[in-house]
Coordinates of C-alpha atoms (C1' of nucleotides) in Angstrom, one line a residue:
Chain A
M120 CA -14.9 7.9 -3.6
A121 CA -14.3 5.4 -0.8
D122 CA -11.0 4.9 -2.7
I123 CA -10.0 8.3 -1.7
V124 CA -10.9 7.7 1.9
E125 CA -9.0 4.5 1.8
V126 CA -5.8 6.2 0.6
K127 CA -6.2 9.0 3.0
L128 CA -6.6 6.6 5.9
I129 CA -3.5 4.6 4.9
E130 CA -1.5 7.8 4.6
F131 CA -2.8 8.9 7.9
L132 CA -1.6 5.6 9.5
K133 CA 1.9 5.9 7.9
K134 CA 2.3 9.5 8.8
K135 CA 1.4 9.2 12.4
A136 CA 3.7 6.3 12.9
F137 CA 1.1 4.4 14.9
Q138 CA 2.1 1.7 17.3
P139 CA 0.2 -1.5 17.4
G140 CA -2.7 -1.1 19.7
D141 CA -3.1 2.6 19.2
A142 CA -6.7 3.7 18.6
L143 CA -7.8 5.6 15.6
P144 CA -10.2 8.6 15.7
K145 CA -13.8 7.5 15.8
E146 CA -15.9 7.1 12.6
L147 CA -18.0 10.2 13.0
E148 CA -15.0 12.4 13.6
M149 CA -13.3 11.0 10.4
A150 CA -16.5 11.5 8.4
E151 CA -16.7 15.1 9.5
A152 CA -13.0 15.7 8.9
L153 CA -13.1 14.3 5.4
G154 CA -16.5 15.8 4.6
V155 CA -18.2 12.5 3.7
S156 CA -20.8 10.4 5.3
R157 CA -20.1 7.8 8.0
N158 CA -21.1 5.2 5.5
V159 CA -18.2 6.0 3.2
V160 CA -15.7 6.1 6.0
R161 CA -16.9 2.7 7.1
E162 CA -16.3 1.3 3.6
G163 CA -12.7 2.6 3.8
L164 CA -12.2 1.2 7.2
S165 CA -13.7 -2.1 6.1
R166 CA -11.0 -2.3 3.5
L167 CA -8.2 -1.6 5.9
K168 CA -9.6 -4.2 8.1
M169 CA -9.4 -6.7 5.3
L170 CA -5.8 -5.7 4.6
G171 CA -5.1 -6.5 8.2
L172 CA -4.1 -2.9 9.0
I173 CA -6.7 -2.4 11.7
E174 CA -8.9 -4.3 14.0
S175 CA -12.1 -3.0 15.4
R176 CA -13.3 -3.4 18.9
K177 CA -16.6 -2.1 20.2
K178 CA -16.4 0.9 22.4
R179 CA -12.6 0.9 22.1
G180 CA -12.7 2.0 18.5
M181 CA -10.4 1.0 15.6
V182 CA -6.9 0.0 16.6
F183 CA -3.8 -0.2 14.5
V184 CA -2.1 -3.6 14.1
H185 CA 0.9 -4.7 12.1
P186 CA -0.5 -5.9 8.8
D187 CA -0.6 -9.4 7.7
I188 CA 1.0 -8.7 4.3
L189 CA 0.1 -12.0 2.7
G190 CA -3.5 -12.1 3.9
S191 CA -4.9 -10.2 1.0
L192 CA -2.7 -12.0 -1.5
E193 CA -4.1 -15.3 -0.2
K194 CA -7.6 -14.4 -1.3
V195 CA -6.9 -13.7 -4.9
L196 CA -4.1 -16.2 -5.6
D197 CA -6.4 -18.8 -7.1
P198 CA -5.7 -20.3 -10.5
I199 CA -9.4 -20.3 -11.4
I200 CA -9.7 -16.6 -11.4
M201 CA -6.2 -15.6 -12.7
D202 CA -5.4 -14.8 -16.3
D203 CA -3.0 -17.1 -18.1
T204 CA -0.1 -14.7 -18.2
T205 CA -0.1 -14.1 -14.5
L206 CA -0.5 -17.8 -13.9
K207 CA 2.7 -18.4 -15.9
D208 CA 4.5 -15.6 -14.1
I209 CA 3.6 -17.1 -10.7
F210 CA 4.7 -20.5 -11.8
E211 CA 8.0 -19.1 -12.9
L212 CA 8.3 -17.2 -9.6
R213 CA 8.0 -20.4 -7.7
L214 CA 10.8 -21.9 -9.7
V215 CA 13.0 -18.9 -9.1
L216 CA 12.3 -19.1 -5.4
E217 CA 13.2 -22.8 -5.3
M218 CA 16.4 -22.2 -7.1
G219 CA 17.4 -19.3 -4.9
L220 CA 16.8 -21.3 -1.7
S221 CA 20.2 -23.0 -1.7
E222 CA 22.1 -20.2 -0.1
L223 CA 19.6 -19.8 2.7
L224 CA 19.4 -23.5 3.3
Y225 CA 23.1 -23.8 3.7
L226 CA 23.1 -20.9 6.2
K227 CA 20.3 -22.3 8.3
K228 CA 20.2 -26.1 8.0
T229 CA 20.5 -28.2 11.1
E230 CA 21.3 -31.8 11.7
K231 CA 17.7 -32.3 13.0
D232 CA 16.2 -30.8 9.9
I233 CA 18.1 -33.0 7.6
I234 CA 17.1 -36.1 9.4
E235 CA 13.5 -35.1 9.2
L236 CA 13.9 -34.3 5.5
E237 CA 15.4 -37.6 4.9
R238 CA 12.5 -39.3 6.6
I239 CA 10.1 -37.5 4.3
A240 CA 12.1 -38.3 1.2
K241 CA 12.3 -42.0 2.1
T242 CA 8.5 -42.4 2.3
Q243 CA 7.8 -45.0 -0.3
D244 CA 6.7 -43.6 -3.6
T245 CA 3.6 -45.7 -4.4
G246 CA 2.0 -45.6 -7.8
D247 CA -0.8 -43.5 -6.4
N248 CA -0.7 -40.1 -8.0
T249 CA -2.4 -38.1 -5.2
F250 CA 0.0 -39.6 -2.7
R251 CA 2.9 -38.7 -4.9
I252 CA 1.8 -35.1 -5.0
K253 CA 1.3 -35.0 -1.2
Q254 CA 4.8 -36.3 -0.8
E255 CA 6.2 -33.7 -3.2
I256 CA 4.5 -31.0 -1.2
A257 CA 5.8 -32.3 2.1
F258 CA 9.4 -32.4 0.9
H259 CA 9.5 -29.0 -0.7
G260 CA 7.5 -27.5 2.2
K261 CA 10.1 -28.8 4.6
L262 CA 12.8 -27.1 2.6
Y263 CA 11.1 -23.8 3.0
E264 CA 10.5 -24.5 6.6
M265 CA 14.2 -25.1 7.1
T266 CA 14.9 -21.5 6.1
G267 CA 13.2 -20.4 9.3
N268 CA 11.5 -17.7 7.2
E269 CA 7.8 -17.8 8.1
T270 CA 6.8 -15.4 5.3
L271 CA 8.6 -17.5 2.7
K272 CA 7.0 -20.6 4.0
R273 CA 3.5 -19.2 3.9
F274 CA 4.1 -17.8 0.5
Q275 CA 5.1 -21.2 -0.7
I276 CA 2.0 -22.7 0.7
M277 CA -0.1 -20.2 -1.2
L278 CA 1.7 -21.0 -4.4
L279 CA 0.9 -24.7 -4.1
P280 CA -2.6 -24.6 -5.8
I281 CA -1.0 -22.8 -8.7
F282 CA 1.7 -25.4 -9.0
G283 CA -0.9 -28.2 -8.7
Y284 CA -3.1 -26.6 -11.3
V285 CA -0.3 -26.3 -13.9
T286 CA 1.1 -29.7 -13.3
A287 CA -2.3 -31.4 -13.3
M288 CA -2.5 -30.5 -17.0
E289 CA -0.4 -33.4 -17.9
E290 CA -1.5 -37.0 -17.4
Q291 CA 1.8 -38.8 -17.0
P292 CA 3.9 -37.1 -14.4
I293 CA 7.5 -36.6 -15.5
Q294 CA 10.2 -37.1 -12.9
G295 CA 13.4 -35.3 -13.0
K296 CA 16.5 -37.5 -13.1
T297 CA 17.5 -36.2 -9.7
N298 CA 15.1 -37.1 -6.9
H299 CA 14.5 -36.1 -3.3
L300 CA 16.9 -38.6 -1.8
D301 CA 19.7 -37.3 -4.1
L302 CA 19.0 -33.8 -2.8
V303 CA 19.2 -34.9 0.8
E304 CA 22.5 -36.6 0.2
I305 CA 24.0 -33.5 -1.2
L306 CA 22.6 -31.4 1.6
K307 CA 24.4 -33.8 4.0
G308 CA 27.8 -33.6 2.5
G309 CA 27.9 -31.7 -0.8
T310 CA 28.4 -28.1 -1.6
K311 CA 25.9 -25.4 -2.2
E312 CA 26.8 -25.4 -5.9
D313 CA 26.2 -29.1 -6.1
F314 CA 22.8 -28.6 -4.5
S315 CA 21.8 -25.8 -6.9
K316 CA 22.8 -28.0 -9.8
A317 CA 20.9 -30.9 -8.4
M318 CA 17.8 -28.8 -7.7
L319 CA 17.9 -27.6 -11.3
E320 CA 17.9 -31.1 -12.5
H321 CA 15.1 -32.0 -10.2
L322 CA 13.0 -29.1 -11.5
A323 CA 14.0 -29.6 -15.1
P324 CA 10.6 -30.9 -16.2
H325 CA 9.0 -27.8 -14.8
F326 CA 11.4 -25.5 -16.5
N327 CA 10.7 -27.3 -19.7
R328 CA 7.0 -26.7 -19.2
L329 CA 7.6 -23.0 -19.3
K330 CA 8.2 -23.2 -23.1
D331 CA 4.7 -24.6 -23.7
F332 CA 2.9 -21.6 -22.4
Chain B
M176 CA -20.3 -9.8 9.4
A177 CA -19.2 -8.2 6.2
D178 CA -16.4 -10.7 6.4
I179 CA -18.9 -13.5 5.8
V180 CA -20.4 -11.7 2.9
E181 CA -16.9 -11.1 1.5
V182 CA -16.1 -14.8 1.7
K183 CA -19.4 -15.8 0.2
L184 CA -19.0 -13.4 -2.7
I185 CA -15.5 -14.7 -3.5
E186 CA -16.8 -18.3 -3.3
F187 CA -19.6 -17.3 -5.6
L188 CA -17.2 -15.9 -8.1
K189 CA -15.0 -19.0 -8.1
K190 CA -17.9 -21.4 -8.2
K191 CA -19.6 -19.7 -11.1
A192 CA -16.4 -19.6 -13.1
F193 CA -17.1 -16.1 -14.2
Q194 CA -15.5 -14.7 -17.4
P195 CA -14.1 -11.2 -17.3
G196 CA -16.9 -8.8 -18.2
D197 CA -19.7 -10.9 -16.7
A198 CA -22.0 -9.0 -14.6
L199 CA -22.8 -9.9 -11.0
P200 CA -26.3 -9.9 -9.5
K201 CA -27.4 -6.5 -8.3
E202 CA -26.8 -5.3 -4.8
L203 CA -30.4 -5.6 -3.6
E204 CA -30.8 -9.1 -4.9
M205 CA -27.6 -10.2 -3.1
A206 CA -28.7 -8.4 0.1
E207 CA -32.0 -10.3 0.0
A208 CA -30.4 -13.6 -0.9
L209 CA -27.9 -13.3 1.9
G210 CA -30.3 -11.9 4.4
V211 CA -28.4 -8.7 5.1
S212 CA -28.9 -5.1 4.3
R213 CA -27.7 -3.5 1.1
N214 CA -25.1 -1.6 3.2
V215 CA -23.4 -4.8 4.3
V216 CA -23.3 -6.2 0.8
R217 CA -21.8 -2.9 -0.4
E218 CA -19.0 -3.3 2.2
G219 CA -18.2 -6.7 0.9
L220 CA -18.3 -5.6 -2.7
S221 CA -16.1 -2.7 -1.8
R222 CA -13.5 -5.1 -0.6
L223 CA -13.6 -7.2 -3.7
K224 CA -13.2 -4.0 -5.7
M225 CA -10.1 -3.2 -3.7
L226 CA -8.7 -6.7 -4.4
G227 CA -9.2 -6.0 -8.0
L228 CA -11.7 -8.8 -8.5
I229 CA -14.6 -6.6 -9.7
E230 CA -15.2 -3.3 -11.2
S231 CA -18.4 -1.3 -10.9
R232 CA -20.2 0.6 -13.6
K233 CA -23.4 2.5 -13.1
K234 CA -26.4 0.9 -14.5
R235 CA -24.4 -2.0 -15.8
G236 CA -23.7 -3.4 -12.3
M237 CA -20.6 -5.0 -11.0
V238 CA -18.5 -6.9 -13.5
F239 CA -15.9 -9.5 -12.8
V240 CA -12.3 -8.9 -13.9
H241 CA -9.1 -10.8 -13.6
P242 CA -7.6 -9.7 -10.3
D243 CA -4.5 -7.6 -10.0
I244 CA -2.9 -10.0 -7.5
L245 CA -0.1 -7.6 -6.4
G246 CA -2.4 -4.6 -6.0
S247 CA -3.4 -5.3 -2.5
L248 CA 0.1 -6.3 -1.5
E249 CA 1.4 -3.0 -2.7
K250 CA -0.6 -1.1 -0.2
V251 CA 0.7 -2.8 2.9
L252 CA 4.3 -3.5 1.9
D253 CA 5.7 -0.5 3.7
P254 CA 8.6 -0.9 6.1
I255 CA 7.1 1.8 8.4
I256 CA 4.1 -0.3 9.3
M257 CA 5.7 -3.8 9.2
D258 CA 7.0 -5.6 12.2
D259 CA 10.7 -6.4 12.3
T260 CA 10.4 -10.1 11.8
T261 CA 8.4 -9.7 8.6
L262 CA 10.8 -7.0 7.5
K263 CA 13.7 -9.5 7.8
D264 CA 11.7 -12.2 6.1
I265 CA 11.0 -10.0 3.1
F266 CA 14.6 -8.8 2.9
E267 CA 15.6 -12.4 2.8
L268 CA 13.0 -13.2 0.2
R269 CA 14.5 -10.6 -2.0
L270 CA 17.9 -12.2 -1.7
V271 CA 16.4 -15.6 -2.5
L272 CA 14.7 -14.2 -5.6
E273 CA 17.9 -12.5 -6.8
M274 CA 19.9 -15.8 -6.3
G275 CA 17.3 -17.8 -8.2
L276 CA 17.2 -15.5 -11.1
S277 CA 20.2 -17.0 -12.9
E278 CA 18.3 -19.8 -14.5
L279 CA 15.6 -17.7 -16.0
L280 CA 18.2 -15.1 -17.1
Y281 CA 20.1 -17.6 -19.1
L282 CA 16.9 -18.9 -20.6
K283 CA 15.7 -15.5 -21.7
K284 CA 18.6 -13.1 -22.1
T285 CA 19.1 -11.5 -25.5
E286 CA 22.0 -9.6 -27.1
K287 CA 20.0 -6.4 -26.9
D288 CA 19.3 -6.8 -23.2
I289 CA 23.0 -7.4 -22.3
I290 CA 24.1 -4.3 -24.2
E291 CA 21.6 -2.2 -22.3
L292 CA 22.6 -3.8 -19.0
E293 CA 26.2 -3.0 -19.8
R294 CA 25.3 0.6 -20.5
I295 CA 23.7 0.8 -17.1
A296 CA 26.6 -0.8 -15.3
K297 CA 29.1 1.5 -17.0
T298 CA 27.4 4.6 -15.7
Q299 CA 30.1 6.2 -13.6
D300 CA 29.8 5.6 -9.9
T301 CA 30.2 9.0 -8.4
G302 CA 30.6 9.4 -4.7
D303 CA 27.1 10.6 -4.4
N304 CA 25.1 8.1 -2.3
T305 CA 21.6 8.7 -3.6
F306 CA 23.0 8.3 -7.1
R307 CA 24.7 5.1 -6.2
I308 CA 21.4 3.7 -5.0
K309 CA 19.6 4.8 -8.1
Q310 CA 22.2 3.1 -10.2
E311 CA 21.9 -0.1 -8.1
I312 CA 18.1 -0.1 -8.6
A313 CA 18.5 0.5 -12.3
F314 CA 20.9 -2.4 -12.7
H315 CA 19.0 -5.0 -10.7
G316 CA 15.7 -3.8 -12.1
K317 CA 17.0 -4.5 -15.6
L318 CA 17.9 -8.0 -14.5
Y319 CA 14.3 -8.6 -13.5
E320 CA 13.0 -7.0 -16.6
M321 CA 15.1 -9.4 -18.7
T322 CA 13.2 -12.3 -17.4
G323 CA 10.1 -11.0 -19.2
N324 CA 8.1 -11.8 -16.2
E325 CA 6.0 -8.8 -15.4
T326 CA 4.7 -10.0 -12.1
L327 CA 8.3 -10.7 -11.0
K328 CA 9.4 -7.2 -12.1
R329 CA 6.5 -5.5 -10.3
F330 CA 7.2 -7.6 -7.2
Q331 CA 10.8 -6.5 -7.2
I332 CA 9.8 -2.8 -7.5
M333 CA 7.6 -3.3 -4.5
L334 CA 10.4 -4.7 -2.5
L335 CA 12.7 -1.8 -3.2
P336 CA 11.5 0.4 -0.3
I337 CA 12.2 -2.5 2.1
F338 CA 15.6 -2.9 0.7
G339 CA 16.3 0.8 0.9
Y340 CA 15.0 0.9 4.4
V341 CA 17.3 -1.9 5.6
T342 CA 20.4 -0.8 3.8
A343 CA 19.9 2.8 4.9
M344 CA 20.6 1.7 8.5
E345 CA 24.3 1.7 7.8
E346 CA 26.3 4.8 7.1
Q347 CA 29.1 3.6 5.0
P348 CA 27.9 1.4 2.1
I349 CA 29.8 -1.8 1.8
Q350 CA 30.4 -3.0 -1.7
G351 CA 30.7 -6.6 -2.6
K352 CA 34.0 -7.6 -4.2
T353 CA 32.1 -8.5 -7.4
N354 CA 30.5 -5.5 -9.1
H355 CA 27.9 -5.0 -11.8
L356 CA 30.4 -5.0 -14.7
D357 CA 31.8 -8.3 -13.5
L358 CA 28.3 -9.7 -13.7
V359 CA 27.7 -8.4 -17.2
E360 CA 30.9 -9.9 -18.4
I361 CA 29.9 -13.3 -17.0
L362 CA 26.5 -13.0 -18.6
K363 CA 28.2 -12.4 -21.9
G364 CA 30.4 -15.4 -21.9
G365 CA 30.3 -17.3 -18.6
T366 CA 28.2 -20.1 -17.4
K367 CA 25.1 -20.1 -15.2
E368 CA 27.1 -21.5 -12.4
D369 CA 29.7 -18.7 -12.6
F370 CA 26.9 -16.2 -12.7
S371 CA 25.3 -17.6 -9.6
K372 CA 28.6 -17.6 -7.8
A373 CA 29.3 -14.0 -8.8
M374 CA 25.9 -12.9 -7.8
L375 CA 26.4 -14.4 -4.4
E376 CA 29.6 -12.5 -4.0
H377 CA 27.9 -9.4 -5.1
L378 CA 25.2 -9.8 -2.5
A379 CA 27.5 -11.1 0.2
P380 CA 27.3 -7.9 2.3
H381 CA 23.5 -8.2 2.4
F382 CA 23.7 -11.9 3.4
N383 CA 26.0 -10.9 6.2
R384 CA 23.5 -8.3 7.3
L385 CA 21.0 -11.1 8.0
K386 CA 23.0 -12.2 11.0
D387 CA 22.6 -8.8 12.6
F388 CA 18.8 -9.1 12.9
Chain C
dA165 C1' -32.4 7.2 -41.1
dC166 C1' -30.4 9.9 -37.7
dA167 C1' -30.3 12.9 -33.7
dT168 C1' -32.6 14.2 -29.4
dT169 C1' -35.2 13.6 -25.5
dT170 C1' -37.1 10.9 -22.0
dG171 C1' -37.5 7.3 -18.7
dA172 C1' -36.0 3.2 -16.2
dT173 C1' -32.4 1.3 -13.5
dA174 C1' -28.4 0.2 -10.7
dT175 C1' -24.8 2.1 -8.3
dG176 C1' -23.1 6.1 -5.2
dT177 C1' -23.9 9.0 -1.1
dA178 C1' -26.2 10.8 3.0
dG179 C1' -28.5 10.7 7.3
dA180 C1' -31.2 8.9 11.0
dA181 C1' -32.4 5.3 14.0
dC182 C1' -31.7 1.4 16.7
dA183 C1' -28.9 -2.9 18.3
dT184 C1' -25.0 -4.5 20.7
dA185 C1' -21.0 -5.0 23.2
dT186 C1' -17.8 -3.2 26.5
dA187 C1' -14.8 -0.1 29.2
dA188 C1' -15.3 2.7 33.0
dA189 C1' -17.7 4.7 36.7
dC190 C1' -20.5 3.6 40.5
dA191 C1' -22.8 1.0 44.1
dT192 C1' -23.0 -3.1 47.1
dT193 C1' -21.4 -6.5 50.2
dA194 C1' -18.2 -9.4 53.0
Chain D
dT126 C1' -10.6 -2.0 52.2
dA127 C1' -11.1 -5.1 48.6
dA128 C1' -13.7 -7.8 45.9
dT129 C1' -17.8 -8.2 43.3
dG130 C1' -22.0 -6.9 40.9
dT131 C1' -24.6 -3.1 38.5
dT132 C1' -25.3 0.8 35.8
dT133 C1' -24.2 4.0 32.2
dA134 C1' -22.0 6.2 28.5
dT135 C1' -20.0 5.3 24.1
dA136 C1' -18.2 3.5 19.7
dT137 C1' -19.0 0.1 16.4
dG138 C1' -22.6 -2.9 13.8
dT139 C1' -26.8 -3.0 11.1
dT140 C1' -30.9 -1.5 8.9
dC141 C1' -33.8 1.6 6.3
dT142 C1' -35.2 5.5 3.6
dA143 C1' -34.3 9.1 0.5
dC144 C1' -32.0 11.2 -3.1
dA145 C1' -28.0 11.9 -6.5
dT146 C1' -25.8 10.4 -10.7
dA147 C1' -24.7 8.1 -14.6
dT148 C1' -26.0 5.3 -18.5
dC149 C1' -28.5 2.1 -21.3
dA150 C1' -32.5 1.7 -24.1
dA151 C1' -36.7 2.9 -26.0
dA152 C1' -39.7 6.5 -27.6
dT153 C1' -40.0 10.8 -30.0
dG154 C1' -39.2 14.3 -33.4
dT155 C1' -36.8 16.2 -37.5

DNA sequence: ACATTTGATATGTAGAACATATAAACATTA
DNA sequence: TAATGTTTATATGTTCTACATATCAAATGT
């Protein structure tokens, strides 16, 4: 019945429209008000703490903070403990994000970004597989970074293990016929539509993989 | 220091490669093994329970289950308690998803889906604002549903309040020059590229909104 | 052979006690 | 007076004990 307390606490926070830094009632008061032991209240508070909704400071009490919405997701987004269906869903989600990025990229890209992106793309692709993956991560990570959307970027980083897990299943990595340098060239002078098309070609091997699931 | 216990428990789960249904050691054993009181262990377990990593049954003990990765996100994804930057990020994320959907849609769409989608789109648009929003939700919700990706669909549902909150800021709703029926028509006979373009036009008012933040 | 009772066991809840850190009030000194 | 050091009250952190409750499993009775 700590679940109930948890829900009530969250409702309480939303209802009162707390500002960051505002202090919550003390544990004993809550326990009394809800008719449960301090122990149960602490369990509820502990969960909110993990969700990043509150922080506790001795003597001050619990204070409300703006939640770190991705914090909790981070803890469970691990391919080892996920079921296969969700794994596929997440893999697909990543591809959808990647495809949808074009519009934002063309809104926000700067000269400086593109130069940096080109530098990353030009890094020699040795035969080493772990290096290739690193380079892949760097390039696509930079794309997300260019959007200036921190949440999006963090989300992408969290998705990497999933991506790695799925792609690691195959021995011989299949390259799309459009590579990173092609993408950079389009970003320099081409249209959004060209970029979308090129990105699709670049991701084609992954889209094909969806059918195997 | 329940944080430490939480991390250790999660590590433990990942390390042991638990199968769903497997029982964890009992609370007292863990407490002893970790050198803390049963209370602290319970706090940690309580958090895992909230993350959907474990379920507890009396006498049986705690059993591992495949996590509901979006469950925890659901609890904190509320515009009231989010900071403005994150709010904008999430709003943007939704647009990115919507734009990236085309590829999946063209992979998975069926005759039946399109008929249903057309039915939704044809529902008369009365002047009523709340109705218009409902209809908007129904249409775009159906698009996500058509992908067959349950995680994606759930995610989209969670994003709705954010979308509603942001769009509610303006009094007079601005319609894009491409409407739902146009999109359906393209889905019937047009190409992916046409669809992407049309979707962009449809979402144009929202993309414009990004500049105001 | 089947239904019932009983007991053992692991989680759930409660309450008291003490530890610890710290904000605020108070006292001390230059 | 202002700066600094000390005390004190207080809210969270941790531990321990006791009991409630549900349920699996074995013993018992029909």
